[in-house]
Amino acid sequence: SQTIHQWPATLVQPVGSPLSLECTVEGTSNPNLYWYRQAAGRGLQLLFYSVGIGQISSEVPQNLSASRPQDRQFILSSKKLLLSDSGFYLCAWSSGQGGNFGPGTRLTVT
Amino acid sequence: RKEVEQDPGPFNVPEGATVAFNCTYSNSASQSFFWYRQDCRKEPKLLMSVYSSGNEDGRFTAQLNRASQYISLLIRDSKLSDSATYLCVVNSMDSSYKLIFGSGTRLLVRP
């Protein structure tokens, strides 16, 4: 079965600092991968998705970026965090039959 | 118009009650539909897929009405442990398989 790992679980970063969140998937090859963000009390917003190595699509303009250096690795980055970047970041895998999420990273930008 | 819309609730029901959630979607060509459950401060988890003929899993029944473009989830004999946010989800039509989420309906089951 497929397993998604995300780290760290929680993160507190000052405004203007860089960010790197990592997600890895086990148990599948060539998965479609996604980064979602959920602000407090809000729904899930799709940030990026990737259908293969080096292939990244952005859903919303922002100061975040994503990369997929390996088949089962998906990284979310920022050069300079904003207060509005605070939220719950979730990595997911999908096959068209629904999808599974990693445990998420709770980011607080101070 | 949002691609997937849900009543945010909360629905506050007693144990044992039957409760129903509805969800509407805007893309008439959508093919795959799901209900997810999200507990407080946790990741969403797949509850069940929604099939054209309707499907049941224990106390949970999901139905799809393509003509009206809505999806429903019925929970019978509510338990305290059913308290959570229920997310309606539609798969995109392209090869990206993007999961498009509604904002969720919150359910509170009281003793």
Short mmCIF file of C-alpha atoms in Angstrom, two decimals:
data_model
loop_
_atom_site.label_atom_id
_atom_site.label_comp_id
_atom_site.label_asym_id
_atom_site.label_seq_id
_atom_site.Cartn_x
_atom_site.Cartn_y
_atom_site.Cartn_z
CA SER A 1 0.00 0.00 0.00
CA GLN A 2 1.05 3.59 -0.55
CA THR A 3 2.50 5.64 2.29
CA ILE A 4 3.22 9.37 2.28
CA HIS A 5 5.79 10.91 4.56
CA GLN A 6 6.01 14.59 5.36
CA TRP A 7 8.31 16.51 7.60
CA PRO A 8 8.55 18.41 9.77
CA ALA A 9 5.21 18.04 11.55
CA THR A 10 5.30 21.58 12.90
CA LEU A 11 7.40 24.59 12.03
CA VAL A 12 7.64 28.13 13.33
CA GLN A 13 9.52 30.52 11.07
CA PRO A 14 10.03 34.29 11.09
CA VAL A 15 8.81 36.48 8.25
CA GLY A 16 11.39 36.69 5.49
CA SER A 17 13.03 33.35 6.27
CA PRO A 18 13.26 30.53 3.69
CA LEU A 19 11.15 27.40 3.72
CA SER A 20 11.63 23.84 2.58
CA LEU A 21 9.04 21.13 3.15
CA GLU A 22 9.63 17.63 1.91
CA CYS A 23 7.26 14.87 0.94
CA THR A 24 8.11 11.33 -0.12
CA VAL A 25 5.85 8.54 -1.30
CA GLU A 26 6.35 4.80 -0.94
CA GLY A 27 4.60 1.91 -2.58
CA THR A 28 3.92 3.38 -5.99
CA SER A 29 5.83 4.56 -9.02
CA ASN A 30 5.24 7.65 -11.13
CA PRO A 31 2.51 9.00 -8.84
CA ASN A 32 0.72 12.28 -9.37
CA LEU A 33 1.72 14.46 -6.43
CA TYR A 34 0.11 17.56 -4.94
CA TRP A 35 0.70 20.29 -2.40
CA TYR A 36 -2.36 21.71 -0.67
CA ARG A 37 -2.64 24.42 1.94
CA GLN A 38 -5.39 24.81 4.50
CA ALA A 39 -5.68 28.08 6.38
CA ALA A 40 -7.22 27.93 9.85
CA GLY A 41 -10.92 27.12 9.59
CA ARG A 42 -10.84 27.09 5.80
CA GLY A 43 -10.97 24.59 2.96
CA LEU A 44 -8.09 23.00 1.08
CA GLN A 45 -6.41 25.08 -1.60
CA LEU A 46 -4.40 23.30 -4.30
CA LEU A 47 -1.00 24.99 -4.66
CA PHE A 48 0.99 22.76 -7.02
CA TYR A 49 0.72 19.43 -8.75
CA SER A 50 3.17 17.25 -10.60
CA VAL A 51 2.55 14.42 -13.05
CA GLY A 52 6.25 13.47 -13.31
CA ILE A 53 9.84 14.33 -12.50
CA GLY A 54 10.57 17.97 -13.21
CA GLN A 55 6.94 18.65 -14.22
CA ILE A 56 5.32 21.21 -11.95
CA SER A 57 2.06 23.07 -12.43
CA SER A 58 1.12 26.02 -10.25
CA GLU A 59 -2.50 26.65 -9.41
CA VAL A 60 -2.21 30.02 -7.70
CA PRO A 61 0.34 32.82 -7.96
CA GLN A 62 2.31 33.23 -4.76
CA ASN A 63 5.78 33.36 -3.31
CA LEU A 64 5.99 29.57 -3.04
CA SER A 65 7.57 27.15 -5.49
CA ALA A 66 7.69 23.39 -5.86
CA SER A 67 10.15 20.91 -7.27
CA ARG A 68 10.17 17.21 -8.01
CA PRO A 69 13.78 16.06 -8.19
CA GLN A 70 12.91 12.36 -7.96
CA ASP A 71 9.90 10.27 -8.89
CA ARG A 72 8.64 9.95 -5.34
CA GLN A 73 9.88 13.21 -3.85
CA PHE A 74 8.03 16.51 -3.86
CA ILE A 75 9.41 19.66 -2.26
CA LEU A 76 7.69 22.92 -1.40
CA SER A 77 9.91 25.98 -0.99
CA SER A 78 9.94 29.68 -0.42
CA LYS A 79 12.79 32.16 -0.47
CA LYS A 80 11.05 34.60 1.87
CA LEU A 81 8.03 33.69 3.94
CA LEU A 82 5.08 36.02 4.46
CA LEU A 83 2.68 36.07 7.40
CA SER A 84 -0.04 34.91 5.01
CA ASP A 85 1.93 31.71 4.34
CA SER A 86 0.89 30.34 7.73
CA GLY A 87 -1.27 27.26 7.43
CA PHE A 88 -1.48 23.50 7.28
CA TYR A 89 0.48 22.14 4.31
CA LEU A 90 -0.53 18.78 2.99
CA CYS A 91 1.16 16.58 0.42
CA ALA A 92 -1.06 14.12 -1.42
CA TRP A 93 -0.93 11.37 -3.97
CA SER A 94 -3.79 10.58 -6.37
CA SER A 95 -4.51 7.99 -9.03
CA GLY A 96 -7.97 9.04 -10.16
CA GLN A 97 -9.53 6.76 -7.55
CA GLY A 98 -9.31 9.30 -4.79
CA GLY A 99 -6.06 10.12 -3.07
CA ASN A 100 -4.16 9.85 0.17
CA PHE A 101 -2.62 12.60 2.21
CA GLY A 102 0.49 12.83 4.27
CA PRO A 103 0.18 13.86 7.94
CA GLY A 104 0.81 17.51 7.07
CA THR A 105 3.10 20.29 8.28
CA ARG A 106 1.64 23.02 10.45
CA LEU A 107 3.54 26.20 9.59
CA THR A 108 3.34 29.35 11.66
CA VAL A 109 5.04 32.44 10.31
CA THR A 110 5.75 34.99 13.02
CA ARG B 1 -18.89 30.13 -8.86
CA LYS B 2 -16.81 27.63 -6.88
CA GLU B 3 -16.15 24.30 -8.56
CA VAL B 4 -17.42 22.39 -5.54
CA GLU B 5 -19.82 23.91 -3.01
CA GLN B 6 -21.00 22.67 0.35
CA ASP B 7 -23.05 24.00 3.23
CA PRO B 8 -20.43 24.74 5.91
CA GLY B 9 -22.76 23.84 8.76
CA PRO B 10 -22.25 23.09 11.54
CA PHE B 11 -24.84 20.38 11.77
CA ASN B 12 -25.50 19.71 15.44
CA VAL B 13 -27.36 16.43 15.93
CA PRO B 14 -28.03 14.01 18.80
CA GLU B 15 -26.56 10.53 18.86
CA GLY B 16 -28.64 8.14 16.80
CA ALA B 17 -29.89 10.81 14.41
CA THR B 18 -29.78 10.57 10.65
CA VAL B 19 -28.03 13.44 8.92
CA ALA B 20 -27.53 14.26 5.25
CA PHE B 21 -25.04 16.50 3.51
CA ASN B 22 -25.29 17.78 -0.02
CA CYS B 23 -22.67 19.09 -2.36
CA THR B 24 -22.90 20.63 -5.83
CA TYR B 25 -20.25 20.69 -8.54
CA SER B 26 -19.96 22.96 -11.55
CA ASN B 27 -18.20 20.81 -14.17
CA SER B 28 -20.83 18.61 -15.76
CA ALA B 29 -18.10 16.45 -17.31
CA SER B 30 -16.70 15.39 -13.92
CA GLN B 31 -16.47 11.63 -13.54
CA SER B 32 -15.07 10.78 -10.13
CA PHE B 33 -16.52 11.82 -6.81
CA PHE B 34 -15.55 11.19 -3.21
CA TRP B 35 -16.33 12.02 0.36
CA TYR B 36 -13.44 12.64 2.71
CA ARG B 37 -13.48 13.03 6.45
CA GLN B 38 -11.19 15.45 8.28
CA ASP B 39 -10.75 15.43 12.03
CA CYS B 40 -9.56 18.55 13.81
CA ARG B 41 -5.92 19.34 12.99
CA LYS B 42 -5.52 16.13 11.01
CA GLU B 43 -5.16 15.30 7.33
CA PRO B 44 -8.27 14.42 5.29
CA LYS B 45 -8.94 10.71 4.86
CA LEU B 46 -10.93 9.04 2.13
CA LEU B 47 -14.32 7.99 3.51
CA MET B 48 -15.88 6.59 0.37
CA SER B 49 -16.13 6.94 -3.36
CA VAL B 50 -19.45 7.93 -4.90
CA TYR B 51 -20.76 5.80 -7.74
CA SER B 52 -23.50 6.60 -10.22
CA SER B 53 -25.72 3.85 -8.86
CA GLY B 54 -25.24 4.99 -5.28
CA ASN B 55 -23.29 3.01 -2.73
CA GLU B 56 -23.42 2.11 0.91
CA ASP B 57 -20.77 1.35 3.49
CA GLY B 58 -22.28 0.44 6.83
CA ARG B 59 -24.09 3.49 8.19
CA PHE B 60 -22.93 5.67 5.31
CA THR B 61 -24.72 6.04 1.98
CA ALA B 62 -23.43 8.14 -0.90
CA GLN B 63 -25.47 9.14 -3.93
CA LEU B 64 -24.81 11.00 -7.13
CA ASN B 65 -27.30 12.96 -9.19
CA ARG B 66 -25.64 13.82 -12.48
CA ALA B 67 -28.60 15.68 -13.90
CA SER B 68 -28.61 18.13 -11.00
CA GLN B 69 -24.85 17.90 -10.43
CA TYR B 70 -25.01 17.11 -6.77
CA ILE B 71 -23.61 14.50 -4.45
CA SER B 72 -25.01 13.49 -1.10
CA LEU B 73 -23.82 11.68 2.00
CA LEU B 74 -26.26 10.15 4.45
CA ILE B 75 -25.16 9.05 7.90
CA ARG B 76 -27.55 6.86 9.84
CA ASP B 77 -27.49 6.21 13.59
CA SER B 78 -24.91 8.94 14.23
CA LYS B 79 -22.16 8.22 16.72
CA LEU B 80 -20.14 10.68 18.77
CA SER B 81 -17.11 9.55 16.77
CA ASP B 82 -18.74 10.78 13.55
CA SER B 83 -18.06 14.36 14.65
CA ALA B 84 -15.73 15.75 12.01
CA THR B 85 -15.69 17.85 8.87
CA TYR B 86 -16.92 16.08 5.75
CA LEU B 87 -15.36 17.16 2.47
CA CYS B 88 -16.94 16.69 -0.92
CA VAL B 89 -14.31 16.03 -3.59
CA VAL B 90 -14.35 15.90 -7.37
CA ASN B 91 -11.56 14.64 -9.61
CA SER B 92 -10.47 16.85 -12.47
CA MET B 93 -11.13 15.54 -15.94
CA ASP B 94 -7.55 15.69 -17.20
CA SER B 95 -4.62 13.38 -16.53
CA SER B 96 -3.54 15.43 -13.53
CA TYR B 97 -6.24 13.73 -11.40
CA LYS B 98 -6.42 16.87 -9.34
CA LEU B 99 -8.69 16.53 -6.35
CA ILE B 100 -10.94 19.56 -6.09
CA PHE B 101 -12.29 20.02 -2.59
CA GLY B 102 -15.37 21.67 -1.23
CA SER B 103 -14.80 23.73 1.89
CA GLY B 104 -16.37 21.05 4.05
CA THR B 105 -19.42 20.55 6.23
CA ARG B 106 -18.85 20.33 9.96
CA LEU B 107 -20.81 17.73 11.92
CA LEU B 108 -21.17 17.76 15.69
CA VAL B 109 -22.84 14.74 17.27
CA ARG B 110 -23.90 15.37 20.87
CA PRO B 111 -24.67 12.78 23.57
#
